[in-house]
PDB file of C-alpha atoms and ligand atoms in Angstrom:
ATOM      1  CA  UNK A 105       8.108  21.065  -6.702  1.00 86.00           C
ATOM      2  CA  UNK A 106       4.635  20.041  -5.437  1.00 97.00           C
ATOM      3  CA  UNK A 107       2.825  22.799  -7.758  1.00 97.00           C
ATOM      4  CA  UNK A 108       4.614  20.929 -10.602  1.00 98.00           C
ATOM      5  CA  UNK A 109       3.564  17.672  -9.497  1.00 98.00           C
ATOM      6  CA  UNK A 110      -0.301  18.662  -8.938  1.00 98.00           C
ATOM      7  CA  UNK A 111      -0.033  20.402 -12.834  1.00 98.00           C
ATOM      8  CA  UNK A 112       1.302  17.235 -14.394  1.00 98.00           C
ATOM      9  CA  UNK A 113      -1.417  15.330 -12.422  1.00 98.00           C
ATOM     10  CA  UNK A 114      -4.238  17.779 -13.181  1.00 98.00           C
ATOM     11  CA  UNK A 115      -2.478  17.635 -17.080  1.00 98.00           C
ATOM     12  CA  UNK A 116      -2.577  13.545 -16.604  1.00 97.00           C
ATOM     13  CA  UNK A 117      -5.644  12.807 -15.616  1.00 97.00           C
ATOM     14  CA  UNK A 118      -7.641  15.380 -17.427  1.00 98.00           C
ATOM     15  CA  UNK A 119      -8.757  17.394 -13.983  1.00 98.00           C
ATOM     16  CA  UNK A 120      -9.227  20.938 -13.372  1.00 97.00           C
ATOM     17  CA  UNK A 121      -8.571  20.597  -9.657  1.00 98.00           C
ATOM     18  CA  UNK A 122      -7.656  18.647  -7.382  1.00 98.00           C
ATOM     19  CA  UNK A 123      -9.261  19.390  -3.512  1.00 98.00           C
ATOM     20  CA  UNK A 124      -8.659  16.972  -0.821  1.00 98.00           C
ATOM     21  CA  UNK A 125     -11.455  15.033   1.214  1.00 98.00           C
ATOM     22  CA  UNK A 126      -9.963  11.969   1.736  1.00 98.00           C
ATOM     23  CA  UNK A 127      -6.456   9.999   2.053  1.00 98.00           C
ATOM     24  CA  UNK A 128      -5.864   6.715   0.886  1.00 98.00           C
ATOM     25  CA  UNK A 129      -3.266   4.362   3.155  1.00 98.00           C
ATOM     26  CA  UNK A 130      -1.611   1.345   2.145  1.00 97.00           C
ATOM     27  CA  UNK A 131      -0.849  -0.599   5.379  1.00 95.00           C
ATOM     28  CA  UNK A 132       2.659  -2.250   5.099  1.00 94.00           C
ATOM     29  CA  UNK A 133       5.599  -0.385   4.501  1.00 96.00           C
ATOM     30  CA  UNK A 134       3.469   2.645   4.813  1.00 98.00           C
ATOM     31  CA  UNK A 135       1.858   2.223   8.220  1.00 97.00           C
ATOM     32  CA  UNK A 136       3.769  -0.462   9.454  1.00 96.00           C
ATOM     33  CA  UNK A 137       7.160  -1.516   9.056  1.00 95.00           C
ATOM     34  CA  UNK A 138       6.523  -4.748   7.877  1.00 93.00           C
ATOM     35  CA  UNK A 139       7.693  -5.379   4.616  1.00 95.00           C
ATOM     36  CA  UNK A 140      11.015  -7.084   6.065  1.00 96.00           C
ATOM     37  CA  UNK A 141       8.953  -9.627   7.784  1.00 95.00           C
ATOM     38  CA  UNK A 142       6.594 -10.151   4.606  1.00 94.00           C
ATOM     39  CA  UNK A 143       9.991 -10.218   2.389  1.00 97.00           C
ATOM     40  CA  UNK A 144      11.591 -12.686   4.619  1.00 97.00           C
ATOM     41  CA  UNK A 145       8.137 -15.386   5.002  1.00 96.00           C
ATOM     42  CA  UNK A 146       7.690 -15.162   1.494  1.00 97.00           C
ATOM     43  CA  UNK A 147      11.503 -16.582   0.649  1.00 98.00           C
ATOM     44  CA  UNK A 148      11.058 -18.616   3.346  1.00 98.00           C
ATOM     45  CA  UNK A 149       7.949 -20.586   2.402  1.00 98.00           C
ATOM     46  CA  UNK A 150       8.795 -20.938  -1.129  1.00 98.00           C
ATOM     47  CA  UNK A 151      11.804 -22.383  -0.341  1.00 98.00           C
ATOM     48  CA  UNK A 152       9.361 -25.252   1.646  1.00 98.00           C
ATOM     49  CA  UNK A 153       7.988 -25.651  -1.771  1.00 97.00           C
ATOM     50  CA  UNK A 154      10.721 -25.855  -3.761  1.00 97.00           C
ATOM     51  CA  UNK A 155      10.141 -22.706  -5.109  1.00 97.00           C
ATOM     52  CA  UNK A 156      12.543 -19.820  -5.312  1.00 97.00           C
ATOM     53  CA  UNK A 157      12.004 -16.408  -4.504  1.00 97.00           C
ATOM     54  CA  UNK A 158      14.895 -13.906  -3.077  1.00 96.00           C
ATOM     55  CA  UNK A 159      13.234 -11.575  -0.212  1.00 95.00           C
ATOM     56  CA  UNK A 160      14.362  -8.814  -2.647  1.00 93.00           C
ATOM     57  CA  UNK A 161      12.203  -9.818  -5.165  1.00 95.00           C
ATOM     58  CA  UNK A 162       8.974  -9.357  -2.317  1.00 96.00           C
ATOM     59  CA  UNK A 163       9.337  -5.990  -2.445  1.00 96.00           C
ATOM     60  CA  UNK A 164       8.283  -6.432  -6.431  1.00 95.00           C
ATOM     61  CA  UNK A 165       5.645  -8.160  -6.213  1.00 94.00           C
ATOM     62  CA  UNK A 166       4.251  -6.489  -3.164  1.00 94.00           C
ATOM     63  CA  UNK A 167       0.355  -5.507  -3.141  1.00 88.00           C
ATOM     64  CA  UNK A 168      -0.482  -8.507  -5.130  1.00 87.00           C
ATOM     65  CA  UNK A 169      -2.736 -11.207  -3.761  1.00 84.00           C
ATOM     66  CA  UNK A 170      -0.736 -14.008  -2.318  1.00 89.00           C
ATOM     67  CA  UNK A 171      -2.512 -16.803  -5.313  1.00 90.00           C
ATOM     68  CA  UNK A 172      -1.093 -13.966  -7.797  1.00 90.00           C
ATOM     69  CA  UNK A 173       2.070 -14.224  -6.443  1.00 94.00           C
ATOM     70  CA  UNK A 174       2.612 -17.740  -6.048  1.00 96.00           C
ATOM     71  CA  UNK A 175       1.212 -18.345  -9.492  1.00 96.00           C
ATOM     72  CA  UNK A 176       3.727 -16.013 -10.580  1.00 97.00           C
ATOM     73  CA  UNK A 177       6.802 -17.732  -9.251  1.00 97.00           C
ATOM     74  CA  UNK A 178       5.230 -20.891 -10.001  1.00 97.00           C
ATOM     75  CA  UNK A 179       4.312 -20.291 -13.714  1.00 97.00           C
ATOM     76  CA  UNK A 180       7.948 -19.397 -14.212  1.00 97.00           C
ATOM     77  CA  UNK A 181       9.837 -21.930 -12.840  1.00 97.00           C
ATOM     78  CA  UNK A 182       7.933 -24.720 -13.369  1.00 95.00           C
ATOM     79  CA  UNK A 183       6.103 -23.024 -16.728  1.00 95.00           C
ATOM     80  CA  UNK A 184       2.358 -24.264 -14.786  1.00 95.00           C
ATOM     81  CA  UNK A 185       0.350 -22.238 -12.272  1.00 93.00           C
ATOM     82  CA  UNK A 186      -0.377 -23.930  -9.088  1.00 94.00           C
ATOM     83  CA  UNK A 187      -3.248 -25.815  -8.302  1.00 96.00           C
ATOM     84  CA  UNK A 188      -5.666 -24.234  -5.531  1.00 96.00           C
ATOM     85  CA  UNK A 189      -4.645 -26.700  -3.130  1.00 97.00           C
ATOM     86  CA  UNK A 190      -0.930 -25.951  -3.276  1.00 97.00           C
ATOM     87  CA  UNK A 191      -1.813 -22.294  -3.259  1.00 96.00           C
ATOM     88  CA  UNK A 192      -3.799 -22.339  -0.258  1.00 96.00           C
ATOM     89  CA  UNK A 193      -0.862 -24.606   1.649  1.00 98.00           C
ATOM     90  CA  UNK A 194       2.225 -22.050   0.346  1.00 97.00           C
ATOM     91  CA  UNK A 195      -0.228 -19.068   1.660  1.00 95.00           C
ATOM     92  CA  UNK A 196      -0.668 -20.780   4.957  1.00 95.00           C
ATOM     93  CA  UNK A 197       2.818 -21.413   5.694  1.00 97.00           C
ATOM     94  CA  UNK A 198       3.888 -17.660   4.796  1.00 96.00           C
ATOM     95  CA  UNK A 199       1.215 -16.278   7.019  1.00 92.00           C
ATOM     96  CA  UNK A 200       2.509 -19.192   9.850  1.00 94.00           C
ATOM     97  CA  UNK A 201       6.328 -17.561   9.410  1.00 96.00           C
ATOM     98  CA  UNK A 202       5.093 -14.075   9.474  1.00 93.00           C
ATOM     99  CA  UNK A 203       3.282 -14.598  12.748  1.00 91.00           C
ATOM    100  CA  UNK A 204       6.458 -16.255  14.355  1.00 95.00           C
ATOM    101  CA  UNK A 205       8.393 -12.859  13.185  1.00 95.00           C
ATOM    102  CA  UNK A 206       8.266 -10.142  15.543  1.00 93.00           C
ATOM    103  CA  UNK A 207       5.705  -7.748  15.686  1.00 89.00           C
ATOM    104  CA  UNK A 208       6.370  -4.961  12.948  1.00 90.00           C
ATOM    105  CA  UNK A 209       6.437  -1.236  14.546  1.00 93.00           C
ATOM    106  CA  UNK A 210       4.438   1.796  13.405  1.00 95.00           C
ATOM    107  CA  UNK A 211       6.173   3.106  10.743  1.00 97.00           C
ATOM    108  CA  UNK A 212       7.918   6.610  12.085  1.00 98.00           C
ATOM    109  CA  UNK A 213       5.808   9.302  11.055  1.00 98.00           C
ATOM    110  CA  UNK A 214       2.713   7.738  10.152  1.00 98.00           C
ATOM    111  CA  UNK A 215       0.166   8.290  13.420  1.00 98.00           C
ATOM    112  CA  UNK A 216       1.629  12.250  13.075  1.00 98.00           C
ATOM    113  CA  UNK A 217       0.717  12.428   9.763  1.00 98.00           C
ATOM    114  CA  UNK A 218      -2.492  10.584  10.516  1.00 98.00           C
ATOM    115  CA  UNK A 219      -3.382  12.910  13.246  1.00 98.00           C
ATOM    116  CA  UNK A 220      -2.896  15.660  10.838  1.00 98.00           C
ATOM    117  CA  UNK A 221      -4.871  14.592   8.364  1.00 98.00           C
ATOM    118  CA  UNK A 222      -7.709  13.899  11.178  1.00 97.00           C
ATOM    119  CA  UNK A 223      -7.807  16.981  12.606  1.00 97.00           C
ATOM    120  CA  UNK A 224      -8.012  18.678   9.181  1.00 97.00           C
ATOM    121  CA  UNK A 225     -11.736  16.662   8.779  1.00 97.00           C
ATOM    122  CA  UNK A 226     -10.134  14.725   5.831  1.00 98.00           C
ATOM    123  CA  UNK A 227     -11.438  11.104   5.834  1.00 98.00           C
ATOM    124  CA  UNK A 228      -8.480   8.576   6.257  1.00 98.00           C
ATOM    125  CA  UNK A 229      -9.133   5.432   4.434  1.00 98.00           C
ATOM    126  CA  UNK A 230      -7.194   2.117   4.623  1.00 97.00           C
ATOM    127  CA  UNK A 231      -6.648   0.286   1.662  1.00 96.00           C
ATOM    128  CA  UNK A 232      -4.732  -3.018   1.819  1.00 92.00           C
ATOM    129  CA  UNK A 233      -4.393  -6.412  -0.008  1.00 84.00           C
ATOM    130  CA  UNK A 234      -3.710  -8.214   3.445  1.00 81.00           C
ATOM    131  CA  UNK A 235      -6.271 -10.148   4.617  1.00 75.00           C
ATOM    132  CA  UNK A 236      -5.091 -10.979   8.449  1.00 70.00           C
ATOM    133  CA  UNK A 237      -8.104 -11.420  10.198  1.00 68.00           C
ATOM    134  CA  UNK A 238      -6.486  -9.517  13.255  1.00 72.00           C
ATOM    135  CA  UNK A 239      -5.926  -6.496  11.623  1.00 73.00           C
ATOM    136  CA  UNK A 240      -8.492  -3.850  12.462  1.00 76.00           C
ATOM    137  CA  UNK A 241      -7.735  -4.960  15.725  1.00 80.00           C
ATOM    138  CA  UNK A 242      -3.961  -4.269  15.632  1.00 85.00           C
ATOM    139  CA  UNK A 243      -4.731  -0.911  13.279  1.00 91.00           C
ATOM    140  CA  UNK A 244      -7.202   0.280  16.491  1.00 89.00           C
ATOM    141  CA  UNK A 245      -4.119  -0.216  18.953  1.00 93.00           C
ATOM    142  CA  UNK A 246      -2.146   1.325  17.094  1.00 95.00           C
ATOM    143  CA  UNK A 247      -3.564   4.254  15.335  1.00 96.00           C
ATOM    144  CA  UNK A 248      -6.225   4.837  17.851  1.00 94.00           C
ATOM    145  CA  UNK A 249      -9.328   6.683  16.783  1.00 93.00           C
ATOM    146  CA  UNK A 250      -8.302   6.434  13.086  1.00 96.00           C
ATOM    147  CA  UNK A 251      -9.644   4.389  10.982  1.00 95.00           C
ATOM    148  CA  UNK A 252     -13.183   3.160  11.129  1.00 93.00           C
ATOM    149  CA  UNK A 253     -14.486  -0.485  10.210  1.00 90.00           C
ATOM    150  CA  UNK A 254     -16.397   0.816   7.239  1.00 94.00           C
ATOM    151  CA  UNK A 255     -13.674   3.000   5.450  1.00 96.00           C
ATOM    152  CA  UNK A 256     -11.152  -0.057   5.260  1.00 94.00           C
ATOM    153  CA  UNK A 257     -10.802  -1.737   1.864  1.00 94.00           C
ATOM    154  CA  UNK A 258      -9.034  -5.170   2.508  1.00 90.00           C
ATOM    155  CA  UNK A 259      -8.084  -8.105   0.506  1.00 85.00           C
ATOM    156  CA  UNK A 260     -11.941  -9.646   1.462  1.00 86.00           C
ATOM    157  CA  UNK A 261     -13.347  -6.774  -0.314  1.00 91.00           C
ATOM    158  CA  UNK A 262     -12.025  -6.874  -4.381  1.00 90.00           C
ATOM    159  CA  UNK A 263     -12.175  -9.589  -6.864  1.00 88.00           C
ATOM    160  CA  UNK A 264      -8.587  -8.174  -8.175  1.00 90.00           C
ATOM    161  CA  UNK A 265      -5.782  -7.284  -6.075  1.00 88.00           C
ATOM    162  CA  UNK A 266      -2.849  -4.234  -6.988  1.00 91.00           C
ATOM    163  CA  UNK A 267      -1.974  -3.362  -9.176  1.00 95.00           C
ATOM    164  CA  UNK A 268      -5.497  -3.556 -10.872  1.00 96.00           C
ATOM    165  CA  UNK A 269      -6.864   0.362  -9.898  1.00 98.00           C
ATOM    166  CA  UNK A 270     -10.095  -2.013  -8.025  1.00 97.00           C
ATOM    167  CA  UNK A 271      -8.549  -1.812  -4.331  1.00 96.00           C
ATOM    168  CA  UNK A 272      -8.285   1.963  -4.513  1.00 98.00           C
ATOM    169  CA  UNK A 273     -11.497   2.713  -6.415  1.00 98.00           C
ATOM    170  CA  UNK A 274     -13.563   0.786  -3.950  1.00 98.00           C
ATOM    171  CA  UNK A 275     -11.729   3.589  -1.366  1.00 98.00           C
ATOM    172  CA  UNK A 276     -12.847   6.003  -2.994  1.00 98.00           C
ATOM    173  CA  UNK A 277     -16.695   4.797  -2.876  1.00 98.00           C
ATOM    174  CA  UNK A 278     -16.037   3.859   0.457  1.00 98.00           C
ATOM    175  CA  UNK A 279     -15.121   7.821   1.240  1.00 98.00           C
ATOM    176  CA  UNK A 280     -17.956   8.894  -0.827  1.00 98.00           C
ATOM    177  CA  UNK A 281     -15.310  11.126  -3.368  1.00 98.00           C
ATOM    178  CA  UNK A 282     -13.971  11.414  -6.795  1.00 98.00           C
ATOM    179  CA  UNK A 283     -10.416  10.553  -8.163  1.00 98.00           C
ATOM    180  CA  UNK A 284      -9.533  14.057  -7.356  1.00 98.00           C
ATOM    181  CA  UNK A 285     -10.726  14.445  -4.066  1.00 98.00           C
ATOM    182  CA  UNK A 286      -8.347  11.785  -2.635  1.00 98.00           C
ATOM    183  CA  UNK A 287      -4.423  10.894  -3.059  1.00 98.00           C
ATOM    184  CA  UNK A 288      -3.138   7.792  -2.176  1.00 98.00           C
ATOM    185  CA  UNK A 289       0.110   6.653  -0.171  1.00 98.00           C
ATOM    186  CA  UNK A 290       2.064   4.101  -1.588  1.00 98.00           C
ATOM    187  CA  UNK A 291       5.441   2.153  -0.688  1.00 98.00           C
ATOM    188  CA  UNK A 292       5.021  -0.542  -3.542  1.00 97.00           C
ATOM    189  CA  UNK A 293       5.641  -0.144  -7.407  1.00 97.00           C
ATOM    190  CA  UNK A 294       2.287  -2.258  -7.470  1.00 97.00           C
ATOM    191  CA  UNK A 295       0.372  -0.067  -5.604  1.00 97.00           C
ATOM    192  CA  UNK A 296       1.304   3.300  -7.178  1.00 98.00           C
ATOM    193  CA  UNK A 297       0.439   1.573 -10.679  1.00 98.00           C
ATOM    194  CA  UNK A 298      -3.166   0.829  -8.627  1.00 98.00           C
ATOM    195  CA  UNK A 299      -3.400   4.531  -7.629  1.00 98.00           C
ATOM    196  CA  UNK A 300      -2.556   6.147 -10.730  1.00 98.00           C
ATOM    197  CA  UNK A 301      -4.842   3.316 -12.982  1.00 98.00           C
ATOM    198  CA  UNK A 302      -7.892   4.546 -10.328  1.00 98.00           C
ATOM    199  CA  UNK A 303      -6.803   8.129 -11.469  1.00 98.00           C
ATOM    200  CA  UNK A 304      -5.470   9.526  -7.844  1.00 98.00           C
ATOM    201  CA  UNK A 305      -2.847  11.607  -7.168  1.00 98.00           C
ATOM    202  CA  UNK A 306      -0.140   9.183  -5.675  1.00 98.00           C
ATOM    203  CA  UNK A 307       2.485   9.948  -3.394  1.00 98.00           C
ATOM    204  CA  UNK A 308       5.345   7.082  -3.096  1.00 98.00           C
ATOM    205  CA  UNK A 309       7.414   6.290  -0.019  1.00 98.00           C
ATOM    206  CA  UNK A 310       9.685   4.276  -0.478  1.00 98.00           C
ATOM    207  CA  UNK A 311      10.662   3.109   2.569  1.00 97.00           C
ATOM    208  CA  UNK A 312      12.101  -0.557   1.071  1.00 95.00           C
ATOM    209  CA  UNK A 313      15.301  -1.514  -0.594  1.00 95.00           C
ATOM    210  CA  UNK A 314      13.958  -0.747  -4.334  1.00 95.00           C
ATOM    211  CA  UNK A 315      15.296   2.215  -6.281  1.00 97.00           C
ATOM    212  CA  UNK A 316      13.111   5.419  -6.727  1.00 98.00           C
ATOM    213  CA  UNK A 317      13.411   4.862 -10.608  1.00 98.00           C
ATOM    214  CA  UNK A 318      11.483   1.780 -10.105  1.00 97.00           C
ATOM    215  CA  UNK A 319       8.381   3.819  -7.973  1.00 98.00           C
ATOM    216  CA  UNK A 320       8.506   6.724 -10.296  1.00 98.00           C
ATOM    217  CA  UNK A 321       8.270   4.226 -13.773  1.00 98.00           C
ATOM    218  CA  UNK A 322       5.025   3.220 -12.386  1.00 98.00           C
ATOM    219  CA  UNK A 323       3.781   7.331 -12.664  1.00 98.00           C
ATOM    220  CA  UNK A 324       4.364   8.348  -8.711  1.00 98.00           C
ATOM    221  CA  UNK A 325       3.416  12.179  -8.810  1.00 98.00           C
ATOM    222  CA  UNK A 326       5.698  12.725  -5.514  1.00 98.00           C
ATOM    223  CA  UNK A 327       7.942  10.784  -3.984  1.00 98.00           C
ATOM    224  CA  UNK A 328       9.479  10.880  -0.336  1.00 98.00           C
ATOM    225  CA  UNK A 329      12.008   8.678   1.308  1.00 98.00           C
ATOM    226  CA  UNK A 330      10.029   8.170   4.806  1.00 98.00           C
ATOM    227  CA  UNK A 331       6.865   8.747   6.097  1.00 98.00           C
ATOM    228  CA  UNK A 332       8.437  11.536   8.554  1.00 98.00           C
ATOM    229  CA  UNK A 333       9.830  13.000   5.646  1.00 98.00           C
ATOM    230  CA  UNK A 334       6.236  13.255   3.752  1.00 98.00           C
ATOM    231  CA  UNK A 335       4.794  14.539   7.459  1.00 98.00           C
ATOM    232  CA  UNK A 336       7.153  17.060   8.003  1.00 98.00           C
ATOM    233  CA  UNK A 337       6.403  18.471   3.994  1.00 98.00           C
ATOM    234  CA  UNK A 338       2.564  17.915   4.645  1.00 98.00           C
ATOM    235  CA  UNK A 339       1.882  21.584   5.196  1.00 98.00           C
ATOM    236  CA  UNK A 340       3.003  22.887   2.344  1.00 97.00           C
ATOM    237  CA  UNK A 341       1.534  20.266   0.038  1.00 98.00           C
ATOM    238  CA  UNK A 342      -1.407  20.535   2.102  1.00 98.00           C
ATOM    239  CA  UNK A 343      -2.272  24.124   1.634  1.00 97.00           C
ATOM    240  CA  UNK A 344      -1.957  23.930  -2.257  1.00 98.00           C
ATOM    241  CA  UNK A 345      -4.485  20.987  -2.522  1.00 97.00           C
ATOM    242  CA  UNK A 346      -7.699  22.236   0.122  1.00 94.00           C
TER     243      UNK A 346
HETATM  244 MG1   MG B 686       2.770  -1.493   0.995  1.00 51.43          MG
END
């Protein structure tokens, strides 16, 4: 199964090989299990708004920028975008709701794989569109000796958030490889269309409520239902891509 899935990719992408330096992470729903909290603030504060959108529909939308978003839901229901102002407010009062939410765990799996991944010299890379100010802080206490402050792509570094391929290309600049000396993990159907547009081989968890269709439409080139599921398969993906 994974030889299949590296030929298609190699096939794909126009590659002769693929050999791994570096891993791209997503943060929530990959690294954290967040998404619930971020699905919930996000119906939440549209509601205050008047707007409407269901905590499933989150899940859609996630890895976008939260102006993206809110223009979305905004240009549809009341056929305008929203003004900066508005957007600004709406963005506050999601982030206000999310803090009030208890703290999301470490997703299962994820420091194993991490430590892994470490210990194998590969360069771990985070690559998020959330812009929480307290973030490296919370990503040091929990993934300790992980991530450094200079391989993390957040939502203050791109002009365009997922799915536009910019988040994970500045990763890969930020690792110092190619397109085929990375992969990227992914929970959102966003974020795998932003690692396969950047040309990386993209491995989907899909650790929300979405169907795998909807992960593997957007060109996923593996897909697992947990993170412990991916770690305990890492081996033998591992030794065909080094
Ligand atoms: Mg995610």
């Amino acid at each position: 199964m994974f030889e299949k899935a590296i030929r298609t990719y190699l096939k794909t992408h126009h590659f002769v090989s693929l050999r791994l330096k570096a891993v791209l992470f997503d943060m929530d729903g990959v690294l954290f299990d967040s998404m619930k909290n971020h699905a919930a603030a996000w119906h939440e504060a549209m509601k205050r708004y008047h707007l409407h959108m269901t905590p499933e529909e989150a899940y859609l939308h996630e890895g976008r920028t939260g102006a993206d978003t809110i223009n979305i839901i905004s240009a549809r229901q009341r056929n305008e975008t929203a003004s900066e102002e508005e957007i600004e407010t709406i963005y506050q009062t999601k982030s206000d709701i999310f803090n009030t939410l208890p703290q999301a765990e470490r997703m299962p799996g994820a420091y194993e794989l991490l430590q892994k991944i470490k210990k194998e010299g590969l360069t771990p890379v985070l690559v998020t569109g959330s812009g929480q100010k307290s973030l490296i802080e919370r990503l040091n206490r929990s993934f300790p000796d992980i991530f450094k402050p200079e391989l993390m792509v957040t939502a203050f570094d791109v002009k365009q958030g997922k799915p536009n391929p910019e988040p994970y290309l500045k990763g890969l600049k930020k690792a110092g490889v190619s397109a085929n000396e990375a992969i990227v993990v992914e929970n959102a159907p966003l974020g795998v269309r932003a690692g396969v547009a950047a040309d990386i081989f993209t491995v989907a968890v899909n650790t929300g409520p979405l169907a795998d269709e909807v992960l593997q439409k957007e060109g996923a080139n593996l897909l697992f239902h947990s993170m412990t599921d991916f770690n305990n398969n890492w081996e033998s993906f591992y030794q065909l891509i080094q």
